[in-house]
CSV table of C-alpha atoms in Angstrom, one decimal:
chain,number,residue,atom,x,y,z
A,1,UNK,CA,0.0,-0.1,0.1
A,2,UNK,CA,1.5,3.4,-0.8
A,3,UNK,CA,1.5,5.7,1.9
A,4,UNK,CA,0.9,9.4,1.0
A,5,UNK,CA,2.0,12.6,2.6
A,6,UNK,CA,-0.2,15.0,3.8
A,7,UNK,CA,-1.5,17.6,1.0
A,8,UNK,CA,-0.4,15.2,-1.7
A,9,UNK,CA,-4.0,13.5,-2.0
A,10,UNK,CA,-5.4,16.8,-2.5
A,11,UNK,CA,-2.8,18.3,-4.7
A,12,UNK,CA,-3.2,14.8,-7.1
A,13,UNK,CA,-6.7,14.6,-7.0
A,14,UNK,CA,-7.6,18.6,-7.4
A,15,UNK,CA,-8.1,18.7,-11.0
A,16,UNK,CA,-10.6,15.7,-10.6
A,17,UNK,CA,-12.4,17.2,-7.8
A,18,UNK,CA,-12.8,20.3,-9.7
A,19,UNK,CA,-14.3,18.4,-12.6
A,20,UNK,CA,-16.5,17.0,-10.1
A,21,UNK,CA,-17.5,19.9,-8.7
A,22,UNK,CA,-18.4,21.5,-12.4
A,23,UNK,CA,-20.7,18.3,-12.7
A,24,UNK,CA,-22.4,18.8,-9.5
A,25,UNK,CA,-22.9,22.6,-10.4
A,26,UNK,CA,-24.2,21.8,-14.1
A,27,UNK,CA,-26.9,19.2,-12.9
A,28,UNK,CA,-28.0,21.2,-9.9
A,29,UNK,CA,-28.0,24.8,-12.4
A,30,UNK,CA,-29.9,22.6,-15.0
A,31,UNK,CA,-32.2,20.6,-12.2
A,32,UNK,CA,-33.3,24.5,-10.4
A,33,UNK,CA,-34.0,26.0,-13.7
A,34,UNK,CA,-36.1,22.8,-14.9
A,35,UNK,CA,-37.7,22.4,-11.3
A,36,UNK,CA,-38.6,26.3,-11.1
A,37,UNK,CA,-40.2,26.0,-14.5
A,38,UNK,CA,-42.3,23.0,-13.4
A,39,UNK,CA,-42.8,24.3,-9.9
A,40,UNK,CA,-44.2,27.5,-11.5
A,41,UNK,CA,-46.8,25.5,-13.5
A,42,UNK,CA,-47.7,23.3,-10.5
A,43,UNK,CA,-48.2,26.4,-8.4
A,44,UNK,CA,-50.7,28.0,-11.4
A,45,UNK,CA,-52.5,25.0,-11.5
A,46,UNK,CA,-52.6,24.6,-7.7
A,47,UNK,CA,-54.3,28.0,-7.5
A,48,UNK,CA,-56.5,27.3,-10.7
A,49,UNK,CA,-60.3,28.1,-10.3
A,50,UNK,CA,-60.6,24.3,-12.3
A,51,UNK,CA,-60.7,21.7,-9.6
A,52,UNK,CA,-59.6,18.7,-11.8
A,53,UNK,CA,-56.5,20.9,-12.1
A,54,UNK,CA,-56.1,21.7,-8.5
A,55,UNK,CA,-56.4,18.1,-7.2
A,56,UNK,CA,-53.8,17.0,-10.0
A,57,UNK,CA,-51.2,20.0,-8.7
A,58,UNK,CA,-51.9,18.8,-5.1
A,59,UNK,CA,-51.4,15.0,-6.0
A,60,UNK,CA,-48.3,15.6,-8.1
A,61,UNK,CA,-46.9,17.6,-4.7
A,62,UNK,CA,-48.2,14.9,-2.4
A,63,UNK,CA,-46.5,12.2,-4.3
A,64,UNK,CA,-43.0,13.6,-5.2
A,65,UNK,CA,-42.6,15.5,-2.0
A,66,UNK,CA,-43.7,12.2,0.2
A,67,UNK,CA,-40.9,10.3,-1.8
A,68,UNK,CA,-37.0,9.8,-1.4
A,69,UNK,CA,-34.7,11.6,-4.1
A,70,UNK,CA,-33.0,8.0,-4.2
A,71,UNK,CA,-35.9,6.3,-5.0
A,72,UNK,CA,-36.4,8.6,-7.8
A,73,UNK,CA,-33.0,8.3,-9.0
A,74,UNK,CA,-32.9,4.6,-9.1
A,75,UNK,CA,-36.2,4.2,-10.7
A,76,UNK,CA,-35.1,6.5,-13.6
A,77,UNK,CA,-31.7,5.0,-13.6
A,78,UNK,CA,-32.5,1.3,-13.5
A,79,UNK,CA,-36.3,0.6,-14.7
A,80,UNK,CA,-35.8,1.9,-18.0
A,81,UNK,CA,-39.2,3.8,-17.8
A,82,UNK,CA,-41.3,4.1,-20.6
A,83,UNK,CA,-38.8,1.8,-22.6
A,84,UNK,CA,-36.2,4.9,-22.3
A,85,UNK,CA,-32.6,4.0,-21.9
A,86,UNK,CA,-31.1,7.0,-20.3
A,87,UNK,CA,-27.5,8.0,-19.2
A,88,UNK,CA,-26.9,8.8,-15.4
A,89,UNK,CA,-26.7,12.4,-15.8
A,90,UNK,CA,-29.9,12.6,-17.6
A,91,UNK,CA,-31.8,10.4,-15.0
A,92,UNK,CA,-30.5,12.1,-12.1
A,93,UNK,CA,-31.3,15.3,-13.8
A,94,UNK,CA,-35.1,14.3,-14.5
A,95,UNK,CA,-35.2,13.0,-10.9
A,96,UNK,CA,-33.9,16.0,-9.2
A,97,UNK,CA,-36.3,18.1,-11.2
A,98,UNK,CA,-39.4,16.3,-10.4
A,99,UNK,CA,-38.4,16.2,-6.7
A,100,UNK,CA,-37.3,19.8,-6.2
A,101,UNK,CA,-40.4,20.8,-8.3
A,102,UNK,CA,-42.6,19.8,-5.6
A,103,UNK,CA,-41.2,22.2,-3.0
A,104,UNK,CA,-40.5,25.3,-5.6
A,105,UNK,CA,-44.5,25.0,-6.3
A,106,UNK,CA,-45.3,25.3,-2.7
A,107,UNK,CA,-42.8,28.0,-2.3
A,108,UNK,CA,-44.0,30.2,-5.4
A,109,UNK,CA,-47.8,29.4,-4.4
A,110,UNK,CA,-47.1,30.9,-0.8
A,111,UNK,CA,-45.2,33.8,-2.6
A,112,UNK,CA,-47.9,34.5,-5.2
A,113,UNK,CA,-50.7,34.2,-2.4
A,114,UNK,CA,-48.8,36.7,-0.1
A,115,UNK,CA,-48.7,39.3,-2.9
A,116,UNK,CA,-50.5,42.5,-1.1
A,117,UNK,CA,-54.3,41.9,-2.7
A,118,UNK,CA,-54.1,45.7,-2.8
A,119,UNK,CA,-51.4,46.4,-4.7
A,120,UNK,CA,-52.9,44.2,-7.4
A,121,UNK,CA,-56.3,45.9,-7.3
A,122,UNK,CA,-54.2,49.3,-7.6
A,123,UNK,CA,-52.9,47.6,-10.3
A,124,UNK,CA,-56.4,46.8,-11.9
A,125,UNK,CA,-57.6,50.3,-11.3
A,126,UNK,CA,-55.2,51.9,-13.5
A,127,UNK,CA,-56.2,49.7,-16.6
A,128,UNK,CA,-53.3,47.7,-16.2
A,129,UNK,CA,-54.5,43.9,-18.3
A,130,UNK,CA,-53.6,40.7,-16.8
A,131,UNK,CA,-49.9,40.3,-18.2
A,132,UNK,CA,-48.7,43.6,-17.4
A,133,UNK,CA,-50.4,43.0,-13.7
A,134,UNK,CA,-48.3,40.1,-13.4
A,135,UNK,CA,-44.8,41.4,-14.8
A,136,UNK,CA,-45.2,44.8,-12.9
A,137,UNK,CA,-47.0,44.0,-9.7
A,138,UNK,CA,-46.9,40.2,-9.0
A,139,UNK,CA,-43.6,39.2,-10.4
A,140,UNK,CA,-41.3,41.6,-8.3
A,141,UNK,CA,-43.1,41.5,-5.2
A,142,UNK,CA,-43.6,37.7,-5.2
A,143,UNK,CA,-39.8,37.5,-6.1
A,144,UNK,CA,-39.1,39.4,-2.7
A,145,UNK,CA,-41.4,37.4,-0.5
A,146,UNK,CA,-40.0,33.8,-2.1
A,147,UNK,CA,-36.1,34.6,-2.4
A,148,UNK,CA,-35.2,33.3,1.3
A,149,UNK,CA,-37.3,29.9,1.0
A,150,UNK,CA,-36.1,29.5,-2.9
A,151,UNK,CA,-32.7,29.8,-2.1
A,152,UNK,CA,-32.4,27.8,1.0
A,153,UNK,CA,-34.2,24.8,-1.5
A,154,UNK,CA,-31.3,25.5,-4.0
A,155,UNK,CA,-29.0,25.0,-1.4
A,156,UNK,CA,-31.1,21.7,-0.1
A,157,UNK,CA,-30.8,20.6,-3.8
A,158,UNK,CA,-27.1,21.1,-4.2
A,159,UNK,CA,-26.3,19.0,-1.0
A,160,UNK,CA,-28.6,16.6,-2.0
A,161,UNK,CA,-27.4,16.1,-5.3
A,162,UNK,CA,-24.5,14.0,-3.8
A,163,UNK,CA,-27.2,11.1,-3.8
A,164,UNK,CA,-26.5,10.9,-7.8
A,165,UNK,CA,-23.4,9.6,-7.2
A,166,UNK,CA,-24.8,6.0,-6.5
A,167,UNK,CA,-26.1,6.2,-10.1
A,168,UNK,CA,-22.5,6.5,-10.9
A,169,UNK,CA,-22.8,10.3,-12.1
A,170,UNK,CA,-19.3,11.6,-11.9
A,171,UNK,CA,-20.1,14.4,-9.3
A,172,UNK,CA,-18.2,15.9,-6.5
A,173,UNK,CA,-18.9,13.3,-3.9
A,174,UNK,CA,-18.4,10.4,-6.4
A,175,UNK,CA,-14.8,11.7,-7.5
A,176,UNK,CA,-14.3,11.9,-3.7
A,177,UNK,CA,-15.0,8.6,-2.8
A,178,UNK,CA,-12.9,7.2,-5.9
A,179,UNK,CA,-10.0,9.6,-4.6
A,180,UNK,CA,-10.2,7.8,-0.9
A,181,UNK,CA,-10.7,4.3,-2.5
A,182,UNK,CA,-7.3,4.4,-4.4
A,183,UNK,CA,-5.7,6.3,-1.6
A,184,UNK,CA,-7.2,5.4,1.5
A,185,UNK,CA,-6.6,8.8,3.0
A,186,UNK,CA,-10.5,9.4,3.5
A,187,UNK,CA,-9.7,12.5,6.2
A,188,UNK,CA,-7.8,14.5,3.7
A,189,UNK,CA,-10.1,13.6,0.5
A,190,UNK,CA,-13.3,14.2,2.6
A,191,UNK,CA,-11.8,17.7,3.9
A,192,UNK,CA,-11.3,18.8,0.3
A,193,UNK,CA,-14.3,17.8,-0.7
A,194,UNK,CA,-16.4,19.3,2.0
A,195,UNK,CA,-14.3,22.7,1.3
A,196,UNK,CA,-15.7,22.4,-2.3
A,197,UNK,CA,-19.4,22.0,-1.6
A,198,UNK,CA,-19.3,24.9,1.2
A,199,UNK,CA,-17.5,27.1,-1.2
A,200,UNK,CA,-20.7,26.6,-3.7
A,201,UNK,CA,-23.2,26.7,-1.1
A,202,UNK,CA,-22.1,29.9,-0.2
A,203,UNK,CA,-22.0,31.3,-3.7
A,204,UNK,CA,-25.7,30.6,-3.4
A,205,UNK,CA,-26.0,32.3,0.0
A,206,UNK,CA,-24.4,35.4,-1.7
A,207,UNK,CA,-26.7,35.6,-4.2
A,208,UNK,CA,-29.4,35.5,-1.6
A,209,UNK,CA,-27.8,38.4,0.5
A,210,UNK,CA,-27.2,40.3,-2.8
A,211,UNK,CA,-30.9,40.0,-3.9
A,212,UNK,CA,-32.7,40.6,-0.5
A,213,UNK,CA,-30.2,43.7,-0.1
A,214,UNK,CA,-31.1,44.7,-3.0
A,215,UNK,CA,-34.8,44.5,-2.9
A,216,UNK,CA,-34.6,45.6,0.5
A,217,UNK,CA,-33.2,49.1,-0.2
A,218,UNK,CA,-35.7,49.7,-2.8
A,219,UNK,CA,-38.4,49.1,-0.6
A,220,UNK,CA,-37.4,51.2,1.9
A,221,UNK,CA,-37.2,48.6,4.8
A,222,UNK,CA,-36.8,49.6,8.3
A,223,UNK,CA,-33.0,50.0,9.8
A,224,UNK,CA,-33.5,46.8,11.7
A,225,UNK,CA,-34.4,44.6,8.7
A,226,UNK,CA,-31.3,46.4,6.6
A,227,UNK,CA,-28.7,45.7,9.7
A,228,UNK,CA,-30.1,42.0,9.9
A,229,UNK,CA,-29.1,41.0,6.5
A,230,UNK,CA,-26.1,43.1,6.6
A,231,UNK,CA,-24.9,41.0,9.3
A,232,UNK,CA,-25.4,37.9,7.6
A,233,UNK,CA,-22.6,39.2,5.0
B,1,UNK,CA,-71.7,59.8,-16.3
B,2,UNK,CA,-72.2,56.9,-14.2
B,3,UNK,CA,-75.5,54.9,-14.2
B,4,UNK,CA,-76.6,52.1,-12.1
B,5,UNK,CA,-79.8,50.3,-12.2
B,6,UNK,CA,-81.0,47.4,-9.8
B,7,UNK,CA,-77.5,46.6,-8.4
B,8,UNK,CA,-77.6,43.8,-6.0
B,9,UNK,CA,-74.6,41.9,-4.5
B,10,UNK,CA,-74.2,39.2,-2.0
B,11,UNK,CA,-71.3,37.3,0.1
B,12,UNK,CA,-72.4,33.5,0.4
B,13,UNK,CA,-76.0,34.6,1.6
B,14,UNK,CA,-75.6,38.0,3.2
B,15,UNK,CA,-77.2,40.7,0.8
B,16,UNK,CA,-74.5,43.7,1.0
B,17,UNK,CA,-76.3,45.7,-1.9
B,18,UNK,CA,-80.4,45.2,-2.3
B,19,UNK,CA,-81.6,46.8,-5.6
B,20,UNK,CA,-79.4,49.9,-5.6
B,21,UNK,CA,-79.9,52.6,-8.2
B,22,UNK,CA,-77.5,55.6,-9.0
B,23,UNK,CA,-76.7,58.6,-11.3
B,24,UNK,CA,-73.8,60.5,-11.2
B,25,UNK,CA,-73.6,63.4,-13.1
B,26,UNK,CA,-70.6,65.0,-14.9
B,27,UNK,CA,-68.5,67.3,-12.7
B,28,UNK,CA,-70.9,65.9,-9.4
B,29,UNK,CA,-69.1,65.4,-5.9
B,30,UNK,CA,-71.2,62.7,-4.4
B,31,UNK,CA,-70.8,61.7,-1.0
B,32,UNK,CA,-71.6,58.3,0.1
B,33,UNK,CA,-72.0,58.2,4.1
B,34,UNK,CA,-73.4,55.5,6.7
B,35,UNK,CA,-72.4,52.9,9.2
B,36,UNK,CA,-70.1,50.4,8.6
B,37,UNK,CA,-71.4,47.1,6.9
B,38,UNK,CA,-74.1,49.3,5.0
B,39,UNK,CA,-72.5,48.6,1.5
B,40,UNK,CA,-70.8,51.9,0.7
B,41,UNK,CA,-67.6,50.7,-0.3
B,42,UNK,CA,-69.2,47.7,-2.2
B,43,UNK,CA,-71.3,49.8,-4.2
B,44,UNK,CA,-68.1,51.9,-5.4
B,45,UNK,CA,-66.0,49.1,-5.8
B,46,UNK,CA,-68.6,47.9,-8.1
B,47,UNK,CA,-68.4,51.2,-10.4
B,48,UNK,CA,-64.9,49.8,-11.7
B,49,UNK,CA,-65.6,46.0,-11.4
B,50,UNK,CA,-63.3,45.4,-8.6
B,51,UNK,CA,-66.0,43.8,-6.9
B,52,UNK,CA,-68.4,42.4,-9.9
B,53,UNK,CA,-72.0,42.7,-8.8
B,54,UNK,CA,-74.5,39.7,-9.0
B,55,UNK,CA,-77.1,41.5,-11.1
B,56,UNK,CA,-78.0,44.9,-12.3
B,57,UNK,CA,-76.7,47.1,-14.9
B,58,UNK,CA,-73.8,50.0,-14.8
B,59,UNK,CA,-73.2,52.3,-17.9
B,60,UNK,CA,-70.0,54.3,-17.7
B,61,UNK,CA,-70.3,57.4,-20.0
B,62,UNK,CA,-72.7,56.0,-22.3
B,63,UNK,CA,-71.1,52.7,-22.5
B,64,UNK,CA,-72.7,49.4,-20.6
B,65,UNK,CA,-69.9,47.9,-18.6
B,66,UNK,CA,-72.1,45.5,-16.8
B,67,UNK,CA,-75.5,43.7,-17.2
B,68,UNK,CA,-77.4,41.2,-15.6
B,69,UNK,CA,-76.2,37.9,-16.1
B,70,UNK,CA,-78.2,36.1,-18.6
B,71,UNK,CA,-80.3,32.6,-18.8
B,72,UNK,CA,-77.3,30.4,-18.9
B,73,UNK,CA,-75.8,32.2,-15.9
B,74,UNK,CA,-72.7,34.0,-17.8
B,75,UNK,CA,-70.9,36.5,-16.1
B,76,UNK,CA,-72.2,39.8,-16.9
B,77,UNK,CA,-68.9,41.7,-17.2
B,78,UNK,CA,-68.7,42.4,-20.7
B,79,UNK,CA,-65.6,41.7,-21.5
B,80,UNK,CA,-61.8,42.1,-20.4
B,81,UNK,CA,-61.2,44.7,-23.3
B,82,UNK,CA,-64.2,46.8,-21.9
B,83,UNK,CA,-62.8,46.4,-18.3
B,84,UNK,CA,-59.5,47.9,-18.9
B,85,UNK,CA,-61.2,50.9,-20.9
B,86,UNK,CA,-63.2,51.0,-17.9
B,87,UNK,CA,-60.7,51.2,-15.3
B,88,UNK,CA,-58.4,53.4,-17.7
B,89,UNK,CA,-61.5,56.2,-17.3
B,90,UNK,CA,-62.6,55.6,-13.8
B,91,UNK,CA,-59.4,56.0,-11.4
B,92,UNK,CA,-60.0,55.0,-8.1
B,93,UNK,CA,-58.3,55.9,-4.8
B,94,UNK,CA,-57.8,53.5,-1.6
B,95,UNK,CA,-57.9,53.3,2.1
B,96,UNK,CA,-54.4,51.7,2.3
B,97,UNK,CA,-53.1,54.0,-0.2
B,98,UNK,CA,-51.8,50.9,-2.3
B,99,UNK,CA,-48.8,52.6,-3.7
B,100,UNK,CA,-46.4,49.9,-5.1
B,101,UNK,CA,-43.9,49.9,-2.6
B,102,UNK,CA,-40.7,48.4,-5.0
B,103,UNK,CA,-41.2,51.9,-7.0
B,104,UNK,CA,-40.5,55.3,-6.5
B,105,UNK,CA,-43.0,57.9,-6.1
B,106,UNK,CA,-42.3,59.2,-9.7
B,107,UNK,CA,-42.8,55.4,-11.1
B,108,UNK,CA,-45.7,55.0,-8.8
B,109,UNK,CA,-47.5,58.0,-11.1
B,110,UNK,CA,-45.9,57.0,-14.5
B,111,UNK,CA,-47.0,53.0,-14.1
B,112,UNK,CA,-50.9,54.0,-15.6
B,113,UNK,CA,-50.3,56.4,-18.2
B,114,UNK,CA,-46.8,54.7,-19.5
B,115,UNK,CA,-47.7,50.8,-18.9
B,116,UNK,CA,-51.4,50.7,-19.2
B,117,UNK,CA,-51.9,53.7,-21.6
B,118,UNK,CA,-48.8,53.2,-23.6
B,119,UNK,CA,-47.9,56.8,-23.3
B,120,UNK,CA,-44.1,58.4,-23.9
B,121,UNK,CA,-42.4,58.3,-20.3
B,122,UNK,CA,-40.8,61.6,-21.4
B,123,UNK,CA,-44.4,63.4,-22.2
B,124,UNK,CA,-45.7,61.8,-18.9
B,125,UNK,CA,-43.1,62.9,-16.5
B,126,UNK,CA,-43.3,66.4,-16.4
B,127,UNK,CA,-47.1,66.0,-15.8
B,128,UNK,CA,-46.5,63.8,-12.9
B,129,UNK,CA,-43.9,66.3,-11.4
B,130,UNK,CA,-46.6,69.0,-11.8
B,131,UNK,CA,-49.4,66.7,-10.2
B,132,UNK,CA,-46.8,66.3,-7.0
B,133,UNK,CA,-46.2,70.0,-7.1
B,134,UNK,CA,-49.7,70.9,-6.9
B,135,UNK,CA,-49.9,68.3,-4.0
B,136,UNK,CA,-46.6,69.7,-2.3
B,137,UNK,CA,-44.7,66.6,-2.9
B,138,UNK,CA,-42.4,67.9,-5.8
B,139,UNK,CA,-39.1,67.1,-3.5
B,140,UNK,CA,-40.5,63.2,-3.0
B,141,UNK,CA,-40.4,62.1,-6.5
B,142,UNK,CA,-37.4,59.8,-5.9
B,143,UNK,CA,-38.5,58.4,-2.4
B,144,UNK,CA,-40.0,55.2,-2.3
B,145,UNK,CA,-43.5,54.4,-0.5
B,146,UNK,CA,-42.6,53.7,3.1
B,147,UNK,CA,-40.3,56.6,3.4
B,148,UNK,CA,-43.3,59.1,3.6
B,149,UNK,CA,-46.1,59.4,6.2
B,150,UNK,CA,-49.8,58.1,5.2
B,151,UNK,CA,-51.1,61.7,4.3
B,152,UNK,CA,-48.4,61.8,2.0
B,153,UNK,CA,-48.8,58.8,0.4
B,154,UNK,CA,-52.5,59.4,0.2
B,155,UNK,CA,-51.8,62.6,-1.8
B,156,UNK,CA,-49.2,60.3,-4.3
B,157,UNK,CA,-52.2,58.1,-4.8
B,158,UNK,CA,-54.6,61.0,-5.7
B,159,UNK,CA,-51.8,61.7,-8.1
B,160,UNK,CA,-51.5,58.3,-9.7
B,161,UNK,CA,-55.3,58.5,-9.9
B,162,UNK,CA,-55.4,61.8,-11.5
B,163,UNK,CA,-52.3,60.8,-14.2
B,164,UNK,CA,-55.1,58.4,-15.9
B,165,UNK,CA,-57.0,61.9,-16.8
B,166,UNK,CA,-60.1,60.0,-15.4
B,167,UNK,CA,-63.5,60.8,-16.3
B,168,UNK,CA,-64.4,60.3,-12.5
B,169,UNK,CA,-62.6,59.4,-9.0
B,170,UNK,CA,-63.8,57.1,-6.8
B,171,UNK,CA,-62.4,57.6,-3.3
B,172,UNK,CA,-62.9,54.7,-1.0
B,173,UNK,CA,-62.4,56.0,2.6
B,174,UNK,CA,-59.5,57.7,1.8
B,175,UNK,CA,-58.7,59.4,5.2
B,176,UNK,CA,-59.7,56.3,7.5
B,177,UNK,CA,-56.4,54.9,7.8
B,178,UNK,CA,-54.6,58.4,8.3
B,179,UNK,CA,-53.9,59.4,11.6
B,180,UNK,CA,-55.8,62.6,12.8
B,181,UNK,CA,-53.7,65.1,12.4
B,182,UNK,CA,-52.7,64.0,8.9
B,183,UNK,CA,-56.6,63.7,7.6
B,184,UNK,CA,-56.9,67.5,6.8
B,185,UNK,CA,-54.0,67.4,4.5
B,186,UNK,CA,-55.7,64.7,2.5
B,187,UNK,CA,-59.1,66.3,2.7
B,188,UNK,CA,-58.0,70.0,1.4
B,189,UNK,CA,-56.4,68.5,-1.7
B,190,UNK,CA,-59.7,66.7,-2.6
B,191,UNK,CA,-61.8,69.7,-1.6
B,192,UNK,CA,-59.3,71.8,-4.4
B,193,UNK,CA,-60.1,69.0,-6.6
B,194,UNK,CA,-63.6,68.9,-6.5
B,195,UNK,CA,-63.2,72.9,-7.2
B,196,UNK,CA,-62.0,72.3,-10.3
B,197,UNK,CA,-65.0,70.2,-11.4
B,198,UNK,CA,-63.5,66.6,-11.3
B,199,UNK,CA,-66.5,64.0,-11.3
B,200,UNK,CA,-66.1,62.5,-7.2
B,201,UNK,CA,-67.6,59.8,-5.8
B,202,UNK,CA,-66.3,59.5,-2.1
B,203,UNK,CA,-67.2,56.8,0.7
B,204,UNK,CA,-66.1,58.6,4.1
B,205,UNK,CA,-67.0,58.8,7.6
B,206,UNK,CA,-65.9,62.8,7.4
B,207,UNK,CA,-69.6,64.2,8.1
B,208,UNK,CA,-68.1,67.7,7.7
B,209,UNK,CA,-66.3,67.1,5.1
B,210,UNK,CA,-69.1,65.7,3.0
B,211,UNK,CA,-71.4,68.5,4.4
B,212,UNK,CA,-69.3,71.4,3.1
B,213,UNK,CA,-67.7,69.9,0.2
B,214,UNK,CA,-70.5,67.6,-1.6
B,215,UNK,CA,-73.0,68.6,-3.9
B,216,UNK,CA,-75.1,65.7,-3.1
B,217,UNK,CA,-74.7,63.3,0.0
B,218,UNK,CA,-76.2,59.9,-0.4
B,219,UNK,CA,-76.8,58.0,3.1
B,220,UNK,CA,-76.8,54.3,2.9
B,221,UNK,CA,-78.2,51.6,5.6
B,222,UNK,CA,-78.1,47.8,5.3
B,223,UNK,CA,-77.3,47.6,1.5
B,224,UNK,CA,-79.8,50.1,0.2
B,225,UNK,CA,-80.1,53.7,-0.3
B,226,UNK,CA,-82.1,55.7,2.9
B,227,UNK,CA,-81.8,59.3,1.8
B,228,UNK,CA,-80.1,61.1,-1.1
B,229,UNK,CA,-79.9,64.8,-2.1
B,230,UNK,CA,-77.9,68.0,-1.1
B,231,UNK,CA,-76.3,67.9,1.8
B,232,UNK,CA,-78.4,70.3,4.3
B,233,UNK,CA,-81.4,68.4,3.6
B,234,UNK,CA,-80.2,64.8,3.8
B,235,UNK,CA,-78.2,65.7,7.4
B,236,UNK,CA,-82.0,66.6,8.8
B,237,UNK,CA,-83.2,62.6,7.6
B,238,UNK,CA,-84.2,61.1,11.1
B,239,UNK,CA,-81.7,58.0,10.6
B,240,UNK,CA,-79.1,60.1,9.5
B,241,UNK,CA,-79.3,61.9,12.8
B,242,UNK,CA,-79.1,59.0,14.9
B,243,UNK,CA,-76.3,57.8,13.1
B,244,UNK,CA,-74.6,61.2,13.2
B,245,UNK,CA,-74.9,61.4,17.1
B,246,UNK,CA,-72.9,57.6,17.6
B,247,UNK,CA,-70.3,59.5,15.6
B,248,UNK,CA,-70.0,62.2,17.7
B,249,UNK,CA,-69.5,60.3,20.9
């Protein structure tokens, strides 16, 4: 068995970890986009006037929110659903998107419902059509309300994406496992992997702080809130 | 200007408006008064269809904007196109001001003309600044609503209504959410506006204001109009005297 000098695993495997981190970022970014779009659709169905659509959306949320991500990953990767054979990345992306859409839809639904109804009536009262009302009032106010839980969920997605390593997607977690399997230096490997995950989650938190600060200042928020947001940075 | 016939509206099984008829002439200032739950605000909100009545007819400026549902129970609002037309003609001032908190005072004034009516921003900006000057808030153009007092916000909301060049303005208890010392700055602006010949329909609890500024007072109770006419006449009505005596305590 080779013995490794301290720091040598990190140095030798760093490019591979970096490639793994890129795969993680790529699949999470793609899943966030897909899950947001799907989640938005589910949220609007949930708020629809048509009962059947509401029931469908509620059933979707019940189903995917109630199942472990791992189970969905195995389903899409191993069972060849509907006769489709897909590579690990695609299976992982689909499973993550469907799973996270159920959470996003609840966040978006809550955000849309919390938009001040008086502000919407004001938009009606100046004769905005429904599209203008959405773009000018609902979206900007809703996004401000949704940002903290939304980013929170993105961070959860990023961490949970480690599970895709079990269906052989070469993400940061899998590269880490490969590295300590061949070097037996678990401590150092996990240390580097952990640092990389923290960098990625920190980036998301920075995004949240920027959005909240920007919107908070524009809204003329109270001094306390500004300080609270400031102290997080 | 505005014609309402046989308007009814219920929430669940509670009748809020019972067969209300109302005519508003151009340039008229009408105050609607009465106890809470009388249906004043609902009547006002039906005029620009923020509330959709159950049955009746509403004409604005010669155009029919609502009619009793047909036999199949189809909704009476004519269509989205006519609805947006109606709302661009009839402006509204709300009890809670309802300025958009994510936009500056100036942008709040520009949303209607620039976004909804597609006018040029460059044309609308000088008009907006002029309106702000007329209510003494020209230095607040770049402030956000949260930085203003309630009275200032309501003055901005009146400017926002005026920016629509409306044929009439509806006021839904415009001073009820204000601290007492801020009420007069808003009433003064409204009195000035009344003198310019603007058609105004005002739901209010300010008896003195209704008496001094309105051309006509409408007293509502239990979803119906109990008395209407010139202020001096209506204020002699026995039911109103009972109501007013409650108010002064």
